[in-house]
Each structure stands twice: as C-alpha cells, then as structure tokens.
Amino acid sequence: MNIRSFLAVTLLSLSAWATSANAQVFVGSWTVDQGPSWSGSPPNGPLAYTGQEAAALLFGGNASDYYISTIDNNPLNINHMAWYDVIGVGENLFAENYFNKYLGQYYGPTSGYNCCGQDFANINAASAYVSDNTSGLTNYAFRVTAVPEPETYAMMLAGLGLLGFAARRRKAKAAV
C-alpha cells in the first residue's frame, strides 16, 4: 500500500467518523410560570424566550443544543413543541423555536397590548419562560448529542486494519 492509498483510507475513515447521528438526553424540565414576572420590567416587560432559548438559559449551552417536548421526559416522545404564555391571551402550544417578541426581545409591552382570546395568539409577544397567567405547563428539555453510527466504527476499524497491514508489509520488505 502506497502513501496515497494510506491517506485516502485514513481520510475516508475520519470523514465517516465525523458523520454522526444525534441522541437526545433528558436534562430537565421547567414550568412556564417559573420565569420572571411580566409586570416587573416596564415598559417592555422581561426578556422573552423560545422553548429552546429557555432551555439554554436554564441548563446551559446554546438554543440549538436542545429539543423541547410537552409530553414527558422520554426521548422517544419528543414532539418539538413548547408551552408559551402569550401576553393578553394566556397559554398556547407552539414550535420549540417559535419567535414572537415585542421589539424583537421582550415579553411586552406591559400596557397597551391587544387583549384577549385566541385571535391575538399570533400577534402578541410570547415566552416559554415568564410568570403571567399560566401555571403548571411543563416543558421538557433534551440535549442533542452526537453519537457515531455503527457503520462509522466499522469504517474506522477497517482504516486502522489497513494501516496495520501497510506497516507490516513495509517491515517485511525492509527485512528482505
């Protein structure tokens, strides 16, 4: 085996190693109303969070590190949804990354918002972590971790085997 073949096999093994599946690990849960009070930061209200942003705030990391579910803490039941409180409306179920913030940041305004009912659910600011009119709505957070697939391990072992074969062959040639 020449050096070019060796490098090709090694690069193929390394690229296969980099390709991986995702595993979800339950890290914790929170209820929407555990967040800051909506009336505590006039005039714009507190910061608003998507489900994923709330998980990153509470458990560390980045929003993209998380999947959210409203069902339970079983990774097989992840529904990529989160409970939100919508100002002037109350509880709503939206996608884990639903983004509707007053001035792009806040759960507000604390006065002059549209009220009331489902018609305003997509108009008013929403947050998955704010103390307003909801209680007991639980969001479950799962950290997404990369886990190599079995095929990746097989390719890496094959590459290492070829490395060993090439080294043995080179040693045998040197002895002749």
PDB file of C-alpha atoms in Angstrom, residues 7-94:
ATOM      1  CA  LEU A   7      -4.004   8.748   3.160  1.00  0.00           C
ATOM      2  CA  ALA A   8      -7.179   8.080   1.166  1.00  0.00           C
ATOM      3  CA  VAL A   9      -8.271   5.308   3.544  1.00  0.00           C
ATOM      4  CA  THR A  10      -7.404   7.415   6.586  1.00  0.00           C
ATOM      5  CA  LEU A  11      -9.328  10.452   5.299  1.00  0.00           C
ATOM      6  CA  LEU A  12     -12.305   8.280   4.413  1.00  0.00           C
ATOM      7  CA  SER A  13     -12.301   6.820   7.917  1.00  0.00           C
ATOM      8  CA  LEU A  14     -12.035  10.237   9.528  1.00  0.00           C
ATOM      9  CA  SER A  15     -14.832  11.720   7.411  1.00  0.00           C
ATOM     10  CA  ALA A  16     -17.058   8.775   8.284  1.00  0.00           C
ATOM     11  CA  TRP A  17     -16.223   9.327  11.959  1.00  0.00           C
ATOM     12  CA  ALA A  18     -17.359  12.937  11.666  1.00  0.00           C
ATOM     13  CA  THR A  19     -20.718  11.857  10.228  1.00  0.00           C
ATOM     14  CA  SER A  20     -22.908  11.020  13.170  1.00  0.00           C
ATOM     15  CA  ALA A  21     -26.475  10.583  14.352  1.00  0.00           C
ATOM     16  CA  ASN A  22     -28.000  12.584  17.155  1.00  0.00           C
ATOM     17  CA  ALA A  23     -29.008  11.217  20.527  1.00  0.00           C
ATOM     18  CA  GLN A  24     -31.277  13.095  22.883  1.00  0.00           C
ATOM     19  CA  VAL A  25     -30.585  13.111  26.604  1.00  0.00           C
ATOM     20  CA  PHE A  26     -33.179  14.441  29.041  1.00  0.00           C
ATOM     21  CA  VAL A  27     -31.607  17.253  31.096  1.00  0.00           C
ATOM     22  CA  GLY A  28     -34.530  18.759  32.974  1.00  0.00           C
ATOM     23  CA  SER A  29     -37.884  20.469  32.865  1.00  0.00           C
ATOM     24  CA  TRP A  30     -39.481  23.755  33.875  1.00  0.00           C
ATOM     25  CA  THR A  31     -42.911  25.285  34.071  1.00  0.00           C
ATOM     26  CA  VAL A  32     -43.527  28.418  32.048  1.00  0.00           C
ATOM     27  CA  ASP A  33     -44.565  30.416  35.123  1.00  0.00           C
ATOM     28  CA  GLN A  34     -41.150  29.925  36.801  1.00  0.00           C
ATOM     29  CA  GLY A  35     -39.826  32.799  34.668  1.00  0.00           C
ATOM     30  CA  PRO A  36     -39.618  36.483  35.577  1.00  0.00           C
ATOM     31  CA  SER A  37     -42.804  38.432  36.271  1.00  0.00           C
ATOM     32  CA  TRP A  38     -44.263  40.043  33.153  1.00  0.00           C
ATOM     33  CA  SER A  39     -45.053  43.237  35.057  1.00  0.00           C
ATOM     34  CA  GLY A  40     -41.638  43.518  36.713  1.00  0.00           C
ATOM     35  CA  SER A  41     -39.860  45.327  33.864  1.00  0.00           C
ATOM     36  CA  PRO A  42     -41.980  48.191  32.496  1.00  0.00           C
ATOM     37  CA  PRO A  43     -42.467  49.406  29.824  1.00  0.00           C
ATOM     38  CA  ASN A  44     -41.302  46.480  27.649  1.00  0.00           C
ATOM     39  CA  GLY A  45     -41.603  43.567  30.065  1.00  0.00           C
ATOM     40  CA  PRO A  46     -38.912  40.949  30.720  1.00  0.00           C
ATOM     41  CA  LEU A  47     -36.930  39.224  28.004  1.00  0.00           C
ATOM     42  CA  ALA A  48     -38.969  36.661  26.069  1.00  0.00           C
ATOM     43  CA  TYR A  49     -37.640  33.175  25.331  1.00  0.00           C
ATOM     44  CA  THR A  50     -38.372  30.478  22.786  1.00  0.00           C
ATOM     45  CA  GLY A  51     -38.579  26.972  24.237  1.00  0.00           C
ATOM     46  CA  GLN A  52     -35.027  26.263  23.118  1.00  0.00           C
ATOM     47  CA  GLU A  53     -33.721  29.592  24.453  1.00  0.00           C
ATOM     48  CA  ALA A  54     -35.333  28.930  27.832  1.00  0.00           C
ATOM     49  CA  ALA A  55     -33.622  25.512  27.984  1.00  0.00           C
ATOM     50  CA  ALA A  56     -30.243  27.094  27.158  1.00  0.00           C
ATOM     51  CA  LEU A  57     -30.804  29.743  29.837  1.00  0.00           C
ATOM     52  CA  LEU A  58     -31.726  27.156  32.474  1.00  0.00           C
ATOM     53  CA  PHE A  59     -29.392  24.280  31.588  1.00  0.00           C
ATOM     54  CA  GLY A  60     -26.506  25.968  29.744  1.00  0.00           C
ATOM     55  CA  GLY A  61     -25.254  25.890  26.199  1.00  0.00           C
ATOM     56  CA  ASN A  62     -26.897  27.222  23.065  1.00  0.00           C
ATOM     57  CA  ALA A  63     -30.532  27.118  21.993  1.00  0.00           C
ATOM     58  CA  SER A  64     -29.595  24.840  19.079  1.00  0.00           C
ATOM     59  CA  ASP A  65     -28.303  22.262  21.596  1.00  0.00           C
ATOM     60  CA  TYR A  66     -31.871  21.416  22.653  1.00  0.00           C
ATOM     61  CA  TYR A  67     -35.053  19.688  21.595  1.00  0.00           C
ATOM     62  CA  ILE A  68     -38.172  20.513  23.598  1.00  0.00           C
ATOM     63  CA  SER A  69     -41.233  18.405  24.329  1.00  0.00           C
ATOM     64  CA  THR A  70     -44.515  18.940  26.131  1.00  0.00           C
ATOM     65  CA  ILE A  71     -45.264  15.243  26.602  1.00  0.00           C
ATOM     66  CA  ASP A  72     -42.806  13.799  29.136  1.00  0.00           C
ATOM     67  CA  ASN A  73     -39.102  13.125  29.785  1.00  0.00           C
ATOM     68  CA  ASN A  74     -38.890  10.132  27.417  1.00  0.00           C
ATOM     69  CA  PRO A  75     -36.689  10.878  24.356  1.00  0.00           C
ATOM     70  CA  LEU A  76     -38.979   8.679  22.237  1.00  0.00           C
ATOM     71  CA  ASN A  77     -41.849  11.125  22.826  1.00  0.00           C
ATOM     72  CA  ILE A  78     -40.174  14.381  21.766  1.00  0.00           C
ATOM     73  CA  ASN A  79     -42.732  16.467  19.868  1.00  0.00           C
ATOM     74  CA  HIS A  80     -40.583  19.599  19.222  1.00  0.00           C
ATOM     75  CA  MET A  81     -43.294  21.761  20.779  1.00  0.00           C
ATOM     76  CA  ALA A  82     -43.254  24.039  23.829  1.00  0.00           C
ATOM     77  CA  TRP A  83     -45.786  25.739  26.053  1.00  0.00           C
ATOM     78  CA  TYR A  84     -45.774  29.516  25.811  1.00  0.00           C
ATOM     79  CA  ASP A  85     -47.591  32.303  27.566  1.00  0.00           C
ATOM     80  CA  VAL A  86     -48.892  34.906  25.125  1.00  0.00           C
ATOM     81  CA  ILE A  87     -49.451  38.332  26.643  1.00  0.00           C
ATOM     82  CA  GLY A  88     -53.169  39.106  26.800  1.00  0.00           C
ATOM     83  CA  VAL A  89     -54.083  35.579  25.716  1.00  0.00           C
ATOM     84  CA  GLY A  90     -52.563  33.002  28.077  1.00  0.00           C
ATOM     85  CA  GLU A  91     -51.302  29.518  27.277  1.00  0.00           C
ATOM     86  CA  ASN A  92     -50.525  28.343  23.766  1.00  0.00           C
ATOM     87  CA  LEU A  93     -48.676  25.437  22.225  1.00  0.00           C
ATOM     88  CA  PHE A  94     -46.155  26.419  19.538  1.00  0.00           C
TER      89      PHE A  94
END
